[in-house]
PDB file of C-alpha atoms in Angstrom:
ATOM      1  CA  CYS A  28       8.530 181.169 271.795  1.00 93.00           C
ATOM      2  CA  GLN A  29       9.012 184.158 269.483  1.00 95.00           C
ATOM      3  CA  THR A  30       9.684 186.405 272.497  1.00 95.00           C
ATOM      4  CA  VAL A  31      12.438 184.103 273.764  1.00 95.00           C
ATOM      5  CA  ILE A  32      14.003 183.934 270.284  1.00 95.00           C
ATOM      6  CA  ASN A  33      13.997 187.730 269.972  1.00 96.00           C
ATOM      7  CA  SER A  34      15.503 188.092 273.431  1.00 96.00           C
ATOM      8  CA  SER A  35      18.260 185.610 272.574  1.00 96.00           C
ATOM      9  CA  LEU A  36      18.901 187.426 269.297  1.00 96.00           C
ATOM     10  CA  LYS A  37      19.367 190.719 271.180  1.00 96.00           C
ATOM     11  CA  VAL A  38      21.894 189.128 273.535  1.00 95.00           C
ATOM     12  CA  ALA A  39      23.779 187.461 270.660  1.00 95.00           C
ATOM     13  CA  LYS A  40      23.832 190.709 268.665  1.00 95.00           C
ATOM     14  CA  ALA A  41      25.149 192.664 271.671  1.00 95.00           C
ATOM     15  CA  LEU A  42      27.936 190.096 272.128  1.00 93.00           C
ATOM     16  CA  ALA A  43      28.810 190.120 268.419  1.00 93.00           C
ATOM     17  CA  ASP A  44      28.829 193.931 268.287  1.00 94.00           C
ATOM     18  CA  ASP A  45      31.279 193.992 271.214  1.00 93.00           C
ATOM     19  CA  VAL A  46      34.006 192.139 269.285  1.00 90.00           C
ATOM     20  CA  ASP A  47      36.935 193.979 267.719  1.00 90.00           C
ATOM     21  CA  MET A  48      38.844 192.084 265.062  1.00 89.00           C
ATOM     22  CA  HIS A  49      42.131 193.051 263.493  1.00 92.00           C
ATOM     23  CA  ILE A  50      43.504 190.805 260.764  1.00 93.00           C
ATOM     24  CA  ILE A  51      47.184 190.988 259.913  1.00 93.00           C
ATOM     25  CA  PRO A  52      48.121 188.816 256.919  1.00 94.00           C
ATOM     26  CA  PHE A  53      51.191 186.636 257.528  1.00 91.00           C
ATOM     27  CA  SER A  54      53.062 185.301 254.518  1.00 94.00           C
ATOM     28  CA  GLU A  55      56.558 184.605 255.861  1.00 95.00           C
ATOM     29  CA  PHE A  56      55.909 180.863 255.923  1.00 94.00           C
ATOM     30  CA  GLY A  57      53.034 178.424 256.056  1.00 93.00           C
ATOM     31  CA  LYS A  58      52.134 174.927 257.161  1.00 93.00           C
ATOM     32  CA  GLY A  59      54.553 173.395 254.612  1.00 95.00           C
ATOM     33  CA  LEU A  60      57.608 174.688 256.486  1.00 96.00           C
ATOM     34  CA  ILE A  61      56.117 173.697 259.823  1.00 95.00           C
ATOM     35  CA  LYS A  62      55.529 170.154 258.539  1.00 95.00           C
ATOM     36  CA  LYS A  63      59.103 170.004 257.162  1.00 96.00           C
ATOM     37  CA  CYS A  64      60.231 170.620 260.743  1.00 94.00           C
ATOM     38  CA  LYS A  65      58.192 167.535 261.738  1.00 94.00           C
ATOM     39  CA  THR A  66      55.810 169.661 263.769  1.00 90.00           C
ATOM     40  CA  SER A  67      52.033 169.702 263.709  1.00 88.00           C
ATOM     41  CA  PRO A  68      50.731 173.025 262.316  1.00 89.00           C
ATOM     42  CA  ASP A  69      47.939 172.898 264.894  1.00 84.00           C
ATOM     43  CA  GLY A  70      50.420 172.304 267.714  1.00 85.00           C
ATOM     44  CA  PHE A  71      52.571 175.156 266.386  1.00 90.00           C
ATOM     45  CA  ILE A  72      49.610 177.543 266.545  1.00 87.00           C
ATOM     46  CA  GLN A  73      48.584 176.335 270.011  1.00 86.00           C
ATOM     47  CA  ILE A  74      52.051 177.014 271.443  1.00 89.00           C
ATOM     48  CA  ALA A  75      52.205 180.359 269.605  1.00 90.00           C
ATOM     49  CA  LEU A  76      48.899 181.330 271.226  1.00 88.00           C
ATOM     50  CA  GLN A  77      50.246 180.337 274.650  1.00 90.00           C
ATOM     51  CA  LEU A  78      53.361 182.457 274.086  1.00 94.00           C
ATOM     52  CA  ALA A  79      51.370 185.436 272.770  1.00 93.00           C
ATOM     53  CA  HIS A  80      48.961 185.331 275.709  1.00 92.00           C
ATOM     54  CA  PHE A  81      51.815 185.105 278.202  1.00 95.00           C
ATOM     55  CA  ARG A  82      53.610 188.043 276.565  1.00 95.00           C
ATOM     56  CA  ASP A  83      50.396 190.079 276.650  1.00 95.00           C
ATOM     57  CA  LYS A  84      49.041 189.170 280.093  1.00 95.00           C
ATOM     58  CA  GLY A  85      52.089 187.830 281.960  1.00 95.00           C
ATOM     59  CA  LYS A  86      50.288 184.622 282.895  1.00 93.00           C
ATOM     60  CA  PHE A  87      49.038 181.404 281.373  1.00 90.00           C
ATOM     61  CA  CYS A  88      45.445 180.738 280.453  1.00 85.00           C
ATOM     62  CA  LEU A  89      43.467 177.542 280.390  1.00 79.00           C
ATOM     63  CA  THR A  90      42.772 176.428 276.855  1.00 77.00           C
ATOM     64  CA  TYR A  91      40.293 174.122 275.248  1.00 73.00           C
ATOM     65  CA  GLU A  92      40.525 172.526 271.857  1.00 72.00           C
ATOM     66  CA  ALA A  93      38.123 170.000 270.430  1.00 71.00           C
ATOM     67  CA  SER A  94      39.700 166.865 269.012  1.00 72.00           C
ATOM     68  CA  MET A  95      37.710 164.558 266.764  1.00 68.00           C
ATOM     69  CA  THR A  96      37.844 160.837 267.394  1.00 68.00           C
ATOM     70  CA  ARG A  97      35.370 160.057 264.614  1.00 66.00           C
ATOM     71  CA  LEU A  98      37.636 157.379 263.153  1.00 70.00           C
ATOM     72  CA  PHE A  99      37.064 155.239 266.222  1.00 68.00           C
ATOM     73  CA  ARG A 100      33.945 153.262 267.008  1.00 69.00           C
ATOM     74  CA  GLU A 101      31.220 155.601 268.242  1.00 69.00           C
ATOM     75  CA  GLY A 102      33.625 158.495 267.629  1.00 67.00           C
ATOM     76  CA  ARG A 103      33.002 161.692 269.497  1.00 69.00           C
ATOM     77  CA  THR A 104      34.727 164.951 270.358  1.00 68.00           C
ATOM     78  CA  GLU A 105      37.358 164.867 273.084  1.00 70.00           C
ATOM     79  CA  THR A 106      39.010 167.768 274.864  1.00 70.00           C
ATOM     80  CA  VAL A 107      42.678 168.635 274.397  1.00 73.00           C
ATOM     81  CA  ARG A 108      44.314 170.958 276.893  1.00 71.00           C
ATOM     82  CA  SER A 109      47.347 172.642 275.342  1.00 74.00           C
ATOM     83  CA  CYS A 110      48.484 174.460 278.498  1.00 83.00           C
ATOM     84  CA  THR A 111      50.746 171.782 279.929  1.00 85.00           C
ATOM     85  CA  THR A 112      53.877 171.807 282.071  1.00 90.00           C
ATOM     86  CA  GLN A 113      55.918 171.352 278.900  1.00 91.00           C
ATOM     87  CA  THR A 114      54.293 174.261 277.055  1.00 89.00           C
ATOM     88  CA  CYS A 115      54.768 176.463 280.117  1.00 92.00           C
ATOM     89  CA  ASP A 116      58.464 175.475 280.200  1.00 95.00           C
ATOM     90  CA  PHE A 117      58.733 176.358 276.500  1.00 94.00           C
ATOM     91  CA  VAL A 118      57.110 179.768 277.018  1.00 95.00           C
ATOM     92  CA  HIS A 119      59.384 180.520 279.981  1.00 96.00           C
ATOM     93  CA  ALA A 120      62.404 179.573 277.864  1.00 96.00           C
ATOM     94  CA  MET A 121      61.217 181.868 275.050  1.00 96.00           C
ATOM     95  CA  MET A 122      60.846 184.704 277.572  1.00 95.00           C
ATOM     96  CA  ASN A 123      64.362 184.120 278.959  1.00 96.00           C
ATOM     97  CA  ASN A 124      66.880 186.324 277.140  1.00 94.00           C
ATOM     98  CA  LYS A 125      69.732 184.065 278.293  1.00 95.00           C
ATOM     99  CA  ALA A 126      68.182 180.867 276.913  1.00 91.00           C
ATOM    100  CA  THR A 127      69.639 179.433 273.704  1.00 87.00           C
TER     101      THR A 127
END
C-alpha cells in the first residue's frame, strides 16, 4: 500500500510542478457592479472564460461546472455546461468589430 501511495505522490507532484500560475489583480469592478446589472457573477466569469479561450485558441472548449442541488431532497451535484449556442453567439458578436 505504501508503494502505491508513494507512486501516486510522485505523479501528483510532477503534475503540480508542471503548472505555471500568473496572478494579475483586477480592481476595476467587482461582483457588486455585476449584480447591479442583474447578472450572475458566476455566469459573468463563465462567459468571460469562453471569450478569453476563444481569443487565445480561436475555438470553443467544452466546459464543466459543478452545480449544487443540496437544497432539494437527496441533493447532489449536477453538471452545468456553459458552452452553449447562446454563449457562442455572444463570443462571435464580441469578436465582430462591426457589432454594436
